[in-house]
Coordinates of N, CA and C and ligand atoms in Angstrom, one line a residue:
X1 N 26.5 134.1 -104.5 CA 26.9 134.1 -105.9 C 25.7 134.0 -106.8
X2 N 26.0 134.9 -107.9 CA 24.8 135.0 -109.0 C 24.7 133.4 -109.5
X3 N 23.1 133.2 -110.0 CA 23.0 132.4 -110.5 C 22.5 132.3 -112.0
X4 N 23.6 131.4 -112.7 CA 23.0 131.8 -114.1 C 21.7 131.1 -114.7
X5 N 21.3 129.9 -113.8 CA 20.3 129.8 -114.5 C 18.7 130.2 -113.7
X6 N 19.5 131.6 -113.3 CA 18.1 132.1 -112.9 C 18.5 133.9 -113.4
X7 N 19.1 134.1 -114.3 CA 18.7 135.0 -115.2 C 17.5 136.1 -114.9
X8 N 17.4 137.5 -115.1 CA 16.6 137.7 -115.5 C 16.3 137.7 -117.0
X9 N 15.4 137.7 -117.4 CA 15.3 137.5 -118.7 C 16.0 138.4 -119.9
X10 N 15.0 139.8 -119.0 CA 16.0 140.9 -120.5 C 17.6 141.1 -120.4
X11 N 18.4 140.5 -119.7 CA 19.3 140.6 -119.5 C 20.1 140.6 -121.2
X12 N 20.6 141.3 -121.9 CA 21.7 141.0 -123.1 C 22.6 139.7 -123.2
X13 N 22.6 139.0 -124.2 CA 23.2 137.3 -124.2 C 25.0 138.0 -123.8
X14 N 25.5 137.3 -123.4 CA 26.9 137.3 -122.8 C 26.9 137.4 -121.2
X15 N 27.7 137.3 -121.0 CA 29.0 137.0 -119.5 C 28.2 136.9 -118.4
X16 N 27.7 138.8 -118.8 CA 27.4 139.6 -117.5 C 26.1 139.4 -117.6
X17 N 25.3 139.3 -116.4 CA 24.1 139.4 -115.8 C 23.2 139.7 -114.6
X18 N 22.6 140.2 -114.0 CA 21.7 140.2 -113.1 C 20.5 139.0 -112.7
X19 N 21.0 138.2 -111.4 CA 20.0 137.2 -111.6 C 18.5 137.4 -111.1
X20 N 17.5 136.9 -110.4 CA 16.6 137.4 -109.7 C 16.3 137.6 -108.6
X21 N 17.4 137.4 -108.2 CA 17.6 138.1 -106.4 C 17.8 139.4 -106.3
X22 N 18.0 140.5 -107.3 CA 18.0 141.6 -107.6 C 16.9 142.2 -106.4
X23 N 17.2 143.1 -105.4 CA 16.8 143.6 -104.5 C 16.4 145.1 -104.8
X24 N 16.6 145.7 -105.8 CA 16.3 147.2 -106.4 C 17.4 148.0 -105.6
X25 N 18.5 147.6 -104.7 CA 18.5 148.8 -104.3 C 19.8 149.8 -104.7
X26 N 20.1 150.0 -106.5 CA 20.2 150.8 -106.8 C 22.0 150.6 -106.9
X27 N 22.5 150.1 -106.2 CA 24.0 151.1 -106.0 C 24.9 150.3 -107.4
X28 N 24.5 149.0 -107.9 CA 25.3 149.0 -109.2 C 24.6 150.2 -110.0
X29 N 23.8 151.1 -110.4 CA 23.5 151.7 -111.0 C 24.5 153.1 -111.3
X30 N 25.2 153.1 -109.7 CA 26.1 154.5 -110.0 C 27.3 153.9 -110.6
X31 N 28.1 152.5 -110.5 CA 28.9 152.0 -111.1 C 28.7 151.9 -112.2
X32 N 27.8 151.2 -113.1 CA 27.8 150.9 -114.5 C 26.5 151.6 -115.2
X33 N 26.3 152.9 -115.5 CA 25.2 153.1 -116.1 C 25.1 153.1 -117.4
X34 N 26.1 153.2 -117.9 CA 26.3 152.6 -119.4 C 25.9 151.6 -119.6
X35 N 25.3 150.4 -118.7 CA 25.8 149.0 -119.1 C 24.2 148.3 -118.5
X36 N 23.8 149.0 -117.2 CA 22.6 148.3 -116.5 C 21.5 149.4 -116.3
X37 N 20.5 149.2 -116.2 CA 19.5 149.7 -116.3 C 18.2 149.4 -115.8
X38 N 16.7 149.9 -115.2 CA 15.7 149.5 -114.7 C 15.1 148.8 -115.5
X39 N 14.4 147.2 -115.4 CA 13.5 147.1 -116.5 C 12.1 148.2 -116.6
X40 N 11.1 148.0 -117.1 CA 10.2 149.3 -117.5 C 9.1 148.9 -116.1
X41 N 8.5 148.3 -115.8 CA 8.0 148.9 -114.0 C 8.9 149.1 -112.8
X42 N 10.1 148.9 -113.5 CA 11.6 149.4 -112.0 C 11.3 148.2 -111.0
X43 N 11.4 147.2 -111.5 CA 11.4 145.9 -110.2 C 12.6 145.0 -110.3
X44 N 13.6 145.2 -111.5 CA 14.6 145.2 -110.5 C 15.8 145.9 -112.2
X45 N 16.9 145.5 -112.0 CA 17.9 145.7 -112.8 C 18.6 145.0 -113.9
X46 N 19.2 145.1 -115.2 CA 19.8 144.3 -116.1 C 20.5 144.8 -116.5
X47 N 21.2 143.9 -117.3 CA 22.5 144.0 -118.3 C 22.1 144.7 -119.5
X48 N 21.4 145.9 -120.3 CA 21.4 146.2 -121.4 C 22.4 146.1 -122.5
X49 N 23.3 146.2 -121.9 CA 24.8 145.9 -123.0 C 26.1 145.1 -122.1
X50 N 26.5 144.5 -123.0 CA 27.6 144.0 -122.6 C 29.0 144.3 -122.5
X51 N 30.0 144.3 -121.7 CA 31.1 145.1 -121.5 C 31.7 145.1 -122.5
X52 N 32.4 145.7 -123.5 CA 33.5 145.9 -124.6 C 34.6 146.1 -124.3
X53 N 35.0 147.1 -123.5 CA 36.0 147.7 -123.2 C 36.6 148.1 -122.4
X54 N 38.0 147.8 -121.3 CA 38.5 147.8 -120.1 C 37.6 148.2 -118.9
X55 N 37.6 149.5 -119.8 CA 37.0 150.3 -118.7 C 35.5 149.9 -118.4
X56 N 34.8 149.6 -119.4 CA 33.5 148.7 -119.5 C 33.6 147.4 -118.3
X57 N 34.1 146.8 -118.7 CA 34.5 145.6 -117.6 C 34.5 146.0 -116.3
X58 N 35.8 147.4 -116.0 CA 35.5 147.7 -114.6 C 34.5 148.2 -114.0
X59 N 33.9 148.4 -114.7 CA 32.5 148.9 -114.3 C 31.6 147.9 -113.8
X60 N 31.8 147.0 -114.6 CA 30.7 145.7 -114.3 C 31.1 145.0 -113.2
X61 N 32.5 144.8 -113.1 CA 32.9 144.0 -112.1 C 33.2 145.2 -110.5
X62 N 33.1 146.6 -110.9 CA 32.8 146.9 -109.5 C 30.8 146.7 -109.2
X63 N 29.9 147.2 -110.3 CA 28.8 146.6 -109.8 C 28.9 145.2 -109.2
X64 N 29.5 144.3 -109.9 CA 29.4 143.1 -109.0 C 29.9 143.0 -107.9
X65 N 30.8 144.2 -107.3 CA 31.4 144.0 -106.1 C 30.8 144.7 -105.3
X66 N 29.4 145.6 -105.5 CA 29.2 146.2 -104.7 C 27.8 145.4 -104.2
X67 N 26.8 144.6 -105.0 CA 25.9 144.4 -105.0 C 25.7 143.4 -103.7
X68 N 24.8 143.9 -102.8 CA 24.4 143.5 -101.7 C 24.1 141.8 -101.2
X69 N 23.3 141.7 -102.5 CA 22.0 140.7 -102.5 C 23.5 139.0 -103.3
X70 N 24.6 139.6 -103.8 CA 25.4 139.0 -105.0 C 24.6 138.9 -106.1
X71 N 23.8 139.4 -106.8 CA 22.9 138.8 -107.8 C 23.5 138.9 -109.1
X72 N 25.1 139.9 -108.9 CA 25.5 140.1 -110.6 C 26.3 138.5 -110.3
X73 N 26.2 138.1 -111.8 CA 27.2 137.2 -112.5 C 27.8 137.6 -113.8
X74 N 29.0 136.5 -113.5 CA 29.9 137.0 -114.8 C 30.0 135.7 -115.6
X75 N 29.2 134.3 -115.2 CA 29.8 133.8 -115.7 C 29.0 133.1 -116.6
X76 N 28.6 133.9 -117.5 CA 27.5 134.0 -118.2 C 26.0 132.9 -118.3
Ligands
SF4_101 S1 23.3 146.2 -106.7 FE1 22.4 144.1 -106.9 S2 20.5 144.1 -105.7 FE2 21.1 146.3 -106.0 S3 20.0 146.9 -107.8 FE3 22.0 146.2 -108.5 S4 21.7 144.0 -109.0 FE4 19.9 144.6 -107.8

């Protein structure tokens, strides 16, 4: 289970996040690309925006189901 108070930092304030057990290896990225993103040396992934809209949510919460390492959290 993600942990919230280990955050990455740039993560966007709300729900959803990426903690730092973030392992790089990519596959929330084909679920939510609207939503998560590489930080700028690509070491690992965040939350740039926060879900709005159904379909937004399912996005996030299939990244969270797919991620290996558990590092997404929802619970802000
Ligand atoms: S699926 Fe998990 S470990 Fe893989 S890049 Fe995304 S947050 Fe990191």
């Amino acid at each position: 289970m993600a942990d919230k108070n280990s955050k990455q930092p740039e993560n966007v304030p709300g729900p959803w996040y990426v903690d730092t057990t973030c392992s790089l290896c990519r596959v929330c990225l084909d679920e939510a690309p609207n939503l998560m993103k590489y930080n700028a040396d690509e070491t690992y992934v965040y939350f740039f925006k926060q879900p709005e809209t159904p379909e937004e949510t399912a996005a996030a919460q299939r990244a969270l189901d797919v991620c290996p390492t558990l590092s997404i959290g929802n619970d802000g």
